[in-house]
Short mmCIF file of C-alpha atoms and ligand atoms in Angstrom, two decimals:
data_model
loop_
_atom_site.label_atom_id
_atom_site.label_comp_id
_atom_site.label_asym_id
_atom_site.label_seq_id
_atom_site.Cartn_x
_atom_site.Cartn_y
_atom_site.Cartn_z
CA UNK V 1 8.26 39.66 25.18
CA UNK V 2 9.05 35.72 25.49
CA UNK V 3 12.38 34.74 26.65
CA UNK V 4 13.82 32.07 24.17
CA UNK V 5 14.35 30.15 27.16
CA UNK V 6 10.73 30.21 27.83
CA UNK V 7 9.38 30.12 24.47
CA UNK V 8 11.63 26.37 23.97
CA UNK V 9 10.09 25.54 27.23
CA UNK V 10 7.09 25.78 26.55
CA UNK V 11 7.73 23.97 23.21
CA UNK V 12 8.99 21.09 25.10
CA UNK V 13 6.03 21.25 27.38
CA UNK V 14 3.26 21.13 24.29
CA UNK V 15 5.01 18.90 22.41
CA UNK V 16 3.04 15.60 22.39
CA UNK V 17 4.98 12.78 23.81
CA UNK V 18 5.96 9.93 21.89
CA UNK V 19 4.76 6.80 21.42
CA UNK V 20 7.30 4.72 23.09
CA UNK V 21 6.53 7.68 26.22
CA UNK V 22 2.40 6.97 26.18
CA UNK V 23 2.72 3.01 25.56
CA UNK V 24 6.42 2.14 27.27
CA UNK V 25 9.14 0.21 25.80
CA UNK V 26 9.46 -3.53 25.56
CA UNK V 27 12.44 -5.53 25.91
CA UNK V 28 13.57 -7.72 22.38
CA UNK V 29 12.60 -11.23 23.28
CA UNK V 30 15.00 -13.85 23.07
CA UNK V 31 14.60 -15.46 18.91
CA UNK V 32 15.43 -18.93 19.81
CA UNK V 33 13.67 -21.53 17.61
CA UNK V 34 12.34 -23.57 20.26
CA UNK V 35 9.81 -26.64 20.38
CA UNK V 36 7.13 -24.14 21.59
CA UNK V 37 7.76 -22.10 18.60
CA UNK V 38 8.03 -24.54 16.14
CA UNK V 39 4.81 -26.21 16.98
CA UNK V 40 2.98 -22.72 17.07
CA UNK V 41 4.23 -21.71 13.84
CA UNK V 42 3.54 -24.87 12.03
CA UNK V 43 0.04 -23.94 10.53
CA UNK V 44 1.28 -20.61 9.08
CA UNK V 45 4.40 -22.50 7.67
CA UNK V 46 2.19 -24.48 5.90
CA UNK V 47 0.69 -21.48 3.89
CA UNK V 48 4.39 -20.24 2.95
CA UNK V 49 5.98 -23.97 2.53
CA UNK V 50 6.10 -23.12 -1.35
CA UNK V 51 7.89 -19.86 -0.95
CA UNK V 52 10.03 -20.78 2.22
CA UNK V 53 12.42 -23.69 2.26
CA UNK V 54 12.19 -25.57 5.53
CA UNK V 55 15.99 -24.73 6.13
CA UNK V 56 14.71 -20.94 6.32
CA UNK V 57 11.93 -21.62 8.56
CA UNK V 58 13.73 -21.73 11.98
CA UNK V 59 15.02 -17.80 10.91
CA UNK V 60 11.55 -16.50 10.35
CA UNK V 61 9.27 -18.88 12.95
CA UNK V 62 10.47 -16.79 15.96
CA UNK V 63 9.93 -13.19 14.55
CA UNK V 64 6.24 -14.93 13.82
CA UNK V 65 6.02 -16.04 16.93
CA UNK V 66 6.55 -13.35 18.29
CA UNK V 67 4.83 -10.21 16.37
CA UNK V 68 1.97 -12.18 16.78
CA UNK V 69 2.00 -12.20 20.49
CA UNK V 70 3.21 -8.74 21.39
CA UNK V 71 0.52 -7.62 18.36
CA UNK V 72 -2.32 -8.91 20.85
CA UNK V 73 -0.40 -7.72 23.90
CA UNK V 74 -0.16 -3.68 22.39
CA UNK V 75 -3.81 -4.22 20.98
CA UNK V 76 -2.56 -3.32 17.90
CA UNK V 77 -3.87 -4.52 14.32
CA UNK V 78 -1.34 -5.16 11.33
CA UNK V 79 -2.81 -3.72 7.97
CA UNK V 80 -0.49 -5.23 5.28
CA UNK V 81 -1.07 -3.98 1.39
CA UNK V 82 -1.20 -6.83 -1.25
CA UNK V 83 2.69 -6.33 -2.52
CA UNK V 84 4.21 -7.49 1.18
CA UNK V 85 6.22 -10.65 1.10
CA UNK V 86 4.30 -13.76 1.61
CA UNK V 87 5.67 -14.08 5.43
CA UNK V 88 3.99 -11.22 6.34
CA UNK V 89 0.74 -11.62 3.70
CA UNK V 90 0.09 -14.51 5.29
CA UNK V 91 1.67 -14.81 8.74
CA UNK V 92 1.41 -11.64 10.78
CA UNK V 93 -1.05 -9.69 8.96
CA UNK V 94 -4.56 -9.17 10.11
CA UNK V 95 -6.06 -7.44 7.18
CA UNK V 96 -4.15 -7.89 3.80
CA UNK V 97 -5.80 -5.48 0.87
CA UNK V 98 -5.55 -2.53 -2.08
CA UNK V 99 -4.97 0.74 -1.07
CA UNK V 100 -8.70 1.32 -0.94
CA UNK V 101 -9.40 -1.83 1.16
CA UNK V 102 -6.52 -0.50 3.58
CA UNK V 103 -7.94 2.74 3.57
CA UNK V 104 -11.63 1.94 4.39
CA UNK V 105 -10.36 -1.35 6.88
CA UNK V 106 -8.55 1.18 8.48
CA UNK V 107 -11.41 3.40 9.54
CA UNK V 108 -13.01 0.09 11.16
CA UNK V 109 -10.60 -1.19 13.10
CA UNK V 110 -10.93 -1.27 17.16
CA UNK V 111 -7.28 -1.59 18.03
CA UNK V 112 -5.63 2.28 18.95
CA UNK V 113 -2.67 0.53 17.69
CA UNK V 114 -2.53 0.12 13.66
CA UNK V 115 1.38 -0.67 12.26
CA UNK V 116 1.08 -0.21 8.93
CA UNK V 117 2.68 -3.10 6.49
CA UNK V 118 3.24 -0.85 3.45
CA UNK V 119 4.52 2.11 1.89
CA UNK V 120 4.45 5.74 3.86
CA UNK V 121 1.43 7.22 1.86
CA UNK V 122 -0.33 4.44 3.18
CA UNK V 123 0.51 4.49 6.72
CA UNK V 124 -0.71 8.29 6.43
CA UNK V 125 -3.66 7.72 4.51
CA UNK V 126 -4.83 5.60 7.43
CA UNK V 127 -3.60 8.14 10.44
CA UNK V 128 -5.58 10.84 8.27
CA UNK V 129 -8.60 8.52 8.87
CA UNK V 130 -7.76 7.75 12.71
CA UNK V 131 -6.55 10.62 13.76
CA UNK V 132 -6.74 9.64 17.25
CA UNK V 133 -4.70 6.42 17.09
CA UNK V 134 -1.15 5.70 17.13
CA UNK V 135 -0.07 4.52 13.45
CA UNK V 136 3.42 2.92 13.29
CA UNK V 137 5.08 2.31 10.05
CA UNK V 138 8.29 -0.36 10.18
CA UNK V 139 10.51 2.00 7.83
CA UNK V 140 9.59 5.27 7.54
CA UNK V 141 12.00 5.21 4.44
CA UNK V 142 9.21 2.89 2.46
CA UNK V 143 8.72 5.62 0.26
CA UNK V 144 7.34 5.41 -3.83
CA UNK V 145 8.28 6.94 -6.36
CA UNK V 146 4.66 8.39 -7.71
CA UNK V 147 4.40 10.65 -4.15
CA UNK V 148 7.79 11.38 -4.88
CA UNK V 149 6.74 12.98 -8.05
CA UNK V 150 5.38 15.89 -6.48
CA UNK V 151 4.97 18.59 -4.28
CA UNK V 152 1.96 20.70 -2.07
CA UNK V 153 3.99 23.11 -4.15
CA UNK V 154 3.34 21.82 -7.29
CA UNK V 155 -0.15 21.36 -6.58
CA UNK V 156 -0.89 24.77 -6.04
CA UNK V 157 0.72 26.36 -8.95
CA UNK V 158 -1.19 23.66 -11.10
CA UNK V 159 -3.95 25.18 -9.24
CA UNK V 160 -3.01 29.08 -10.10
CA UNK V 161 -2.43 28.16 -13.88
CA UNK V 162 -5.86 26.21 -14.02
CA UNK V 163 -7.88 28.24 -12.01
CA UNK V 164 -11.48 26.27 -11.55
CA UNK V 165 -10.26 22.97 -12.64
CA UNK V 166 -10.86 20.28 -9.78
CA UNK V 167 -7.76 18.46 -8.99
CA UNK V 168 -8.17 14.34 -7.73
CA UNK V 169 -5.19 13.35 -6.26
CA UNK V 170 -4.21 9.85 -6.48
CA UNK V 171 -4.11 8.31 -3.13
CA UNK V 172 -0.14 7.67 -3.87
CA UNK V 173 1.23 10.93 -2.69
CA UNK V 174 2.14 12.69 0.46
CA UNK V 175 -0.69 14.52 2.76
CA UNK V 176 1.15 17.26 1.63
CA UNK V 177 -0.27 17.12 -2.00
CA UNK V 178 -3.65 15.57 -0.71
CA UNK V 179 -4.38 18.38 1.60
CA UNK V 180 -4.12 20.77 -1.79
CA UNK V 181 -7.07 18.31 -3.62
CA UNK V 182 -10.51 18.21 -4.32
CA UNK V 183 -10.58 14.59 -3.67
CA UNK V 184 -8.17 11.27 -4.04
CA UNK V 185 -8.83 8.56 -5.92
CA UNK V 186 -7.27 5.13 -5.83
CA UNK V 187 -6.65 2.53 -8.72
CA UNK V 188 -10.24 0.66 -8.06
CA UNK V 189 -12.23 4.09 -8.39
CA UNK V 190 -10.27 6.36 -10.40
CA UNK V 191 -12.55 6.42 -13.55
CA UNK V 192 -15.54 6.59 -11.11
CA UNK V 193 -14.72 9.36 -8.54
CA UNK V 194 -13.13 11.59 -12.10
CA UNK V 195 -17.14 11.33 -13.13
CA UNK V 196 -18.69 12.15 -10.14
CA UNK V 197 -16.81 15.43 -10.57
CA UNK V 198 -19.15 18.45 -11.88
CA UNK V 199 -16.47 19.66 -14.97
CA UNK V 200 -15.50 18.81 -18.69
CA UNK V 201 -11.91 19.38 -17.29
CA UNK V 202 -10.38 17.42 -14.78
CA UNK V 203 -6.71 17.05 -13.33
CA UNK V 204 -5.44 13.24 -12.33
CA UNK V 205 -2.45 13.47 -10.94
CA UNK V 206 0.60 12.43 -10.30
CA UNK V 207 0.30 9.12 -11.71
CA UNK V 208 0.56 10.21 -15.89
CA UNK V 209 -0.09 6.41 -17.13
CA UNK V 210 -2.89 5.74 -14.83
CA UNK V 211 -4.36 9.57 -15.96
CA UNK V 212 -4.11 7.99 -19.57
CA UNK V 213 -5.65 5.02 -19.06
CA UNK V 214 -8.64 7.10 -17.13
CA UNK V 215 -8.82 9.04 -20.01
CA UNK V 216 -9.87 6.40 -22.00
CA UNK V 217 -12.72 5.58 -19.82
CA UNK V 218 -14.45 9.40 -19.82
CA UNK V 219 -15.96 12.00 -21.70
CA UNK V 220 -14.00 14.61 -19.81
CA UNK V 221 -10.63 16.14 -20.57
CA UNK V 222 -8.17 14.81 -17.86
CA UNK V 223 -4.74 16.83 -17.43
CA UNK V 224 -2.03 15.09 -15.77
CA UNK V 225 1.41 15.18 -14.39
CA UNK V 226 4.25 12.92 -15.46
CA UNK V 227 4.68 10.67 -12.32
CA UNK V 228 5.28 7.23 -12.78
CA UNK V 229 5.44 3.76 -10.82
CA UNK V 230 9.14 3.07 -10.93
CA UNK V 231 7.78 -0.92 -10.86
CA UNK V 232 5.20 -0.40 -14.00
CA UNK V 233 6.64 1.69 -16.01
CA UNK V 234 8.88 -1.26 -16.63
CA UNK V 235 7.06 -3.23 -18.34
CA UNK V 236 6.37 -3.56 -22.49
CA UNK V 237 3.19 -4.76 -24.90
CA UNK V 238 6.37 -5.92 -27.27
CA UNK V 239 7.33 -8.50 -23.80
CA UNK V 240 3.53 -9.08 -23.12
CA UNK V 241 2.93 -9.99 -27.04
CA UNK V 242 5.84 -12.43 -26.75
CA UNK V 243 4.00 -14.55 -23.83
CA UNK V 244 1.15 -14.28 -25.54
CA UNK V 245 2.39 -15.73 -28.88
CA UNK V 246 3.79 -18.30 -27.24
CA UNK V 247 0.59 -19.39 -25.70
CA UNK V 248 -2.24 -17.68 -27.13
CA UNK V 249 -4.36 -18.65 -24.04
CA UNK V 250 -2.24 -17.09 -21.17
CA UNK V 251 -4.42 -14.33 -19.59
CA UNK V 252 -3.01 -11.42 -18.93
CA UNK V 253 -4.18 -9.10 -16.03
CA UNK V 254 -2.11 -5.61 -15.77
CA UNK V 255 -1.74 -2.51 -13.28
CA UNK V 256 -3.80 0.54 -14.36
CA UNK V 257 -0.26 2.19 -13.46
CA UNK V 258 1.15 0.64 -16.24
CA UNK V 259 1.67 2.18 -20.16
CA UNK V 260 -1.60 2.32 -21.74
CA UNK V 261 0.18 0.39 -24.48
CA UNK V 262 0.43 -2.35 -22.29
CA UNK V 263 -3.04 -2.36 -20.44
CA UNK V 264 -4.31 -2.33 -24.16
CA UNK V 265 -2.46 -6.15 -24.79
CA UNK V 266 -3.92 -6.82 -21.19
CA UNK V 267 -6.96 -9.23 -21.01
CA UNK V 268 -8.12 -7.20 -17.62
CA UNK V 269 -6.70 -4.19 -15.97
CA UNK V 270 -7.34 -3.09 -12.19
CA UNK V 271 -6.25 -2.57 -8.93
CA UNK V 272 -4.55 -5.45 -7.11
CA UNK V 273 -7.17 -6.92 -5.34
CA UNK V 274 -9.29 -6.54 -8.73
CA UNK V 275 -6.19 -8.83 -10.47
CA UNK V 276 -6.26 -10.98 -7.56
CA UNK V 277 -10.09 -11.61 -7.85
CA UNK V 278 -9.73 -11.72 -11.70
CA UNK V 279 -7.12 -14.70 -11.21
CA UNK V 280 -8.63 -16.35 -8.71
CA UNK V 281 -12.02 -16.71 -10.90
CA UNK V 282 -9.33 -18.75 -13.66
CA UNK V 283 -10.69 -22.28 -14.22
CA UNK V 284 -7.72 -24.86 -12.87
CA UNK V 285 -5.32 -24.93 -15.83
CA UNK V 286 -5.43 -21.85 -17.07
CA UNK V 287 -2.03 -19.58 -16.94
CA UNK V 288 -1.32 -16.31 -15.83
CA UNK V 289 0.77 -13.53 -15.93
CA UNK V 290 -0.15 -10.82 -13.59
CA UNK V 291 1.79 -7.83 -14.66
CA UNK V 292 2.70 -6.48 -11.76
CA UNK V 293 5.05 -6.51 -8.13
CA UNK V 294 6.17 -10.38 -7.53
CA UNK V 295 5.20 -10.43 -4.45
CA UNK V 296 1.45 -10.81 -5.09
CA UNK V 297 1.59 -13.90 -7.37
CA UNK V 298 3.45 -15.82 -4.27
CA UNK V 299 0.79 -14.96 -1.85
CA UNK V 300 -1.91 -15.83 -4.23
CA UNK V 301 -0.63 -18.97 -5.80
CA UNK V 302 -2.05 -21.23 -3.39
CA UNK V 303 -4.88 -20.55 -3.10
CA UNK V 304 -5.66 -20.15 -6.90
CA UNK V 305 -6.13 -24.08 -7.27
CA UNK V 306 -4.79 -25.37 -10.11
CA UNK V 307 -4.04 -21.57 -12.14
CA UNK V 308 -0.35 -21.62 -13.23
CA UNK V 309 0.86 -17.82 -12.92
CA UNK V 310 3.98 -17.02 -14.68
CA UNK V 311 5.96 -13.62 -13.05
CA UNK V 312 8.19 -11.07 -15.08
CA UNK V 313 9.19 -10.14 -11.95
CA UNK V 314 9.73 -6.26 -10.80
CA UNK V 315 10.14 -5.80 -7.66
CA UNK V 316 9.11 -2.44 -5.92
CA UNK V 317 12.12 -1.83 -3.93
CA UNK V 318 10.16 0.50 -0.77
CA UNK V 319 7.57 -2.44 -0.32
CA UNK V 320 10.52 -4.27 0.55
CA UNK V 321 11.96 -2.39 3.02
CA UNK V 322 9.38 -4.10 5.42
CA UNK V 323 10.72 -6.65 6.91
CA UNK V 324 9.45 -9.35 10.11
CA UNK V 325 12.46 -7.76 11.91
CA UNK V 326 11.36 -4.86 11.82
CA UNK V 327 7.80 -5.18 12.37
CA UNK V 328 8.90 -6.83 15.61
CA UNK V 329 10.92 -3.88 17.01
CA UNK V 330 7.75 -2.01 15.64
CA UNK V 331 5.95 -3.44 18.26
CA UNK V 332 8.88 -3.41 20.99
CA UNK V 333 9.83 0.31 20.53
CA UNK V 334 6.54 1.81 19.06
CA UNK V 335 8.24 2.99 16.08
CA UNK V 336 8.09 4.31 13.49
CA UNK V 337 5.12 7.12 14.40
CA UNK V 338 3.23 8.70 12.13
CA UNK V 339 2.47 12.46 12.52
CA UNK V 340 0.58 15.02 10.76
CA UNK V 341 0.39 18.58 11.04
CA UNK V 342 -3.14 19.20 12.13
CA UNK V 343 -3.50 21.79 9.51
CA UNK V 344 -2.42 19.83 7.10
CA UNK V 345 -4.31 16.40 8.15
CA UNK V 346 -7.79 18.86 8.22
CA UNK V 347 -7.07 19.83 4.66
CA UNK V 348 -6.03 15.98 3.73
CA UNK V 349 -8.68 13.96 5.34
CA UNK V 350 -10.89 16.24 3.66
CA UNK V 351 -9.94 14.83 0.08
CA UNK V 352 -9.82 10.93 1.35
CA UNK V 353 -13.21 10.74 3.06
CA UNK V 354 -14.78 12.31 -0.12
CA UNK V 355 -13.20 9.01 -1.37
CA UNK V 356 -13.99 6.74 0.94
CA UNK V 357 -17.04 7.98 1.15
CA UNK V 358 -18.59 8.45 -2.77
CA UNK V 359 -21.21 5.32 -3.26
CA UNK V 360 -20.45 2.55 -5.41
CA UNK V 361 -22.07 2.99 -9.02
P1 13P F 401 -3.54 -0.68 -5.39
O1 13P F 401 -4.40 0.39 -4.85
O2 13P F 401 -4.06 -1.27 -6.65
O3 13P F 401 -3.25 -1.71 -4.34
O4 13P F 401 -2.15 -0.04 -5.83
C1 13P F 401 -1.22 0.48 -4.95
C2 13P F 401 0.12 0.53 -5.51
O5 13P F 401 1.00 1.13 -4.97
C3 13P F 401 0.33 -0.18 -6.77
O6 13P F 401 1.61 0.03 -7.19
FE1 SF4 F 402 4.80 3.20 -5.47
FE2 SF4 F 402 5.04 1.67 -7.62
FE3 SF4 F 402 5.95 0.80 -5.30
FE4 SF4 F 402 3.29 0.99 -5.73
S1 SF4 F 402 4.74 -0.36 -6.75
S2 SF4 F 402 4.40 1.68 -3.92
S3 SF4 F 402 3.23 2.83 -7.02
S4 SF4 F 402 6.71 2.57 -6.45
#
C-alpha cells in the first residue's frame, strides 16, 4: 500500500509545472509616458483617436508599448474576438475575428505562446486545438452567460432522455459540455453543420434563441435548451421598429443570438464578422445599427468610410473584464493558464475539429 506521504509526492512530482516555472517571470516595466513611447505609439493612436481623447492617451500608450514588445519577446500571438475594446482591436492584437475565425486562426499560428483576448470558452476552444501550447487568458473570470447555462451533466441526461438524437453544441460552453457532443457549431455555421447531420431530430444547444432562429432555416426538428446571451436577449423588434420608423432606410444587421422576433425586423442576421462585412459593404451615407455588443461598432467605424452606425449600446460585461493591464501582466507572469483534463480535451477536441473541419457549402 502507498503511504499518503508518498502518494502526495508523487503528485507533486507529476504535476506539470506552470507556466511562469517553464517560461520564467518578468519584472513589470516601468509605465512612464516617455518621448520614446509617445513617438512609437503614435500610428496606433491614430486608429483609436475617435474613441480615445488625447488626454487619455499618455495612460494607455505605455501598456501598448509595452505588450507589444514583451508579445515578440515571449513569441507569443494575441488572438482578440471582435467585442474587445478598440485599444486592444486595434493596438495589441495580432488576429482580431468571430469565434470561428479565432478558432481556425488559432490552429495556424506558429507562436507556442497564444493569450487569448476574449471570453474563457474561447481561450479553451483554442488550447483544445493546440494542445501543446501554452494558452493564457487575462481573466480567467471572463466568463458568459450561455456556457453558464449548462452542465456535462446536463448534457448527458439530455442524452439518456433522447437516446439517438445527435447533440451540436454551440461553441459557447465549457469543454465540459463540448466533450459530451457530437459536434459544435458556431454562429457563422450553425444552420450548416445542423444539416450535415444524418437525423430529422437534432439538439442545438444551449443557446435557445439562436436554436430558434436555426430552426427556421431547416427541415429538421431542432430541440433546444433555454440559454441565453445576457447582451441579446436585451434587445426588442418594438425598439428596432422605432429606428426604423424614424428612418425607413437605416439597415439593420442583428446577432443570430438575439429573439427571433428581432432577427425577423433585421435587414441581415449573422455572426460578427458576417455584420462587420455586411456594414462594411454600406455605400458612404447609409446608417446603421448593428444590434449587438458596442464595442464592435467603435472598432469598425473607421474604417467603414462614410457609413453612420448608430449603437443601442449593451455591453457584455465578461468581454470587458480584459483589460491592457492585464494583458501586460499576462505576458510578465504567464497568467492566466489554461488547462484541460486530457480526458476531457480528447472527448472536446473531438466535437470542434468536426467543426473546423466540415467544408464550406
Ligand atoms: P461570434 O461567433 O459571432 O463572434 O459570436 C460570439 C459571441 O459570443 C457573440 O455574443
Ligand atoms: Fe457570452 Fe453574450 Fe458575452 Fe457573447 S456577448 S460572450 S454570448 S454573454
Amino acid at each position: 500500500m502507498v503511504s499518503t506521504t508518498t502518494a502526495s509526492a508523487e503528485k507533486k512530482k507529476a504535476a506539470k509545472p506552470s507556466a511562469a516555472e517553464r517560461f520564467g517571470i518578468l519584472e513589470m516595466p516601468d509605465l512612464t509616458y516617455t518621448k520614446a513611447i509617445a513617438r512609437e505609439t503614435a500610428p496606433l493612436y491614430e486608429k483609436v483617436k475617435h474613441h480615445i481623447p488625447e488626454i487619455e492617451w499618455p495612460v494607455h500608450a505605455p501598456y501598448v508599448y509595452w505588450i507589444n514588445r514583451l508579445k515578440k519577446e515571449r513569441g507569443a500571438v494575441i488572438l482578440a474576438h471582435n467585442y474587445q475594446t478598440p485599444e486592444i482591436y486595434h493596438c495589441v492584437s495580432d488576429i482580431a475575428g468571430d469565434s470561428l475565425q479565432l478558432a481556425r486562426e488559432a490552429t495556424l499560428v506558429d507562436e507556442d505562446i497564444i493569450v487569448q483576448c476574449g471570453v474563457h470558452f474561447m481561450a479553451e476552444t483554442s488550447k483544445l486545438l493546440n494542445p501543446h501550447k501554452t494558452v493564457l487568458i487575462p481573466d480567467v473570470k471572463a466568463g458568459c452567460s450561455l456556457s453558464e447555462s449548462i452542465t456535462g451533466e446536463d448534457v448527458r441526461l439530455l442524452k439518456q432522455a433522447y437516446p439517438g438524437v445527435p447533440v451540436v453544441t454551440y461553441v459557447n460552453t465549457s469543454a465540459d459540455v463540448k466533450a459530451e457532443t457530437d459536434i459544435c457549431c458556431t454562429s457563422s455555421n450553425a444552420v450548416r453543420v445542423v444539416e450535415s447531420l444524418d437525423s430529422d431530430t437534432v439538439f442545438c444547444i444551449p443557446d435557445e434563441y439562436l436554436a430558434m432562429n436555426v430552426q427556421k432555416q431547416t427541415k429538421k426538428k431542432i430541440l433546444t435548451w433555454k440559454g441565453h446571451c445576457e447582451v441579446h436577449e436585451r434587445f426588442t423588434a418594438e425598439e428596432l421598429l422605432a429606428y426604423k420608423e424614424a428612418d425607413p432606410a437605416i439597415q439593420i444587421i442583428a446577432h443570430p443570438e438575439c429573439h427571433p422576433s428581432v432577427v425577423k425586423v433585421a435587414d441581415y442576421a449573422g455572426s460578427t464578422s458576417g455584420m462587420i462585412e455586411y456594414a462594411m459593404n454600406q455605400k458612404p451615407g447609409s446608417k446603421v445599427l448593428l444590434v449587438t455588443e458596442c464595442s464592435m461598432a467603435s472598432n469598425i467605424e473607421k474604417e467603414a468610410k462614410g457609413v453612420e452606425f448608430i449603437k443601442p449600446c449593451n455591453l457584455c460585461p465578461h468581454m470587458k473584464r480584459i483589460t491592457l493591464p492585464k494583458i501586460l501582466e499576462s505576458l510578465v507572469y504567464m497568467k492566466q493558464e489554461v488547462d484541460i483534463d486530457p480526458a476531457i480535451a480528447k472527448k472536446a477536441r473531438r466535437a470542434v475539429e468536426r467543426m473546423v473541419n466540415l467544408k464550406p457549402n
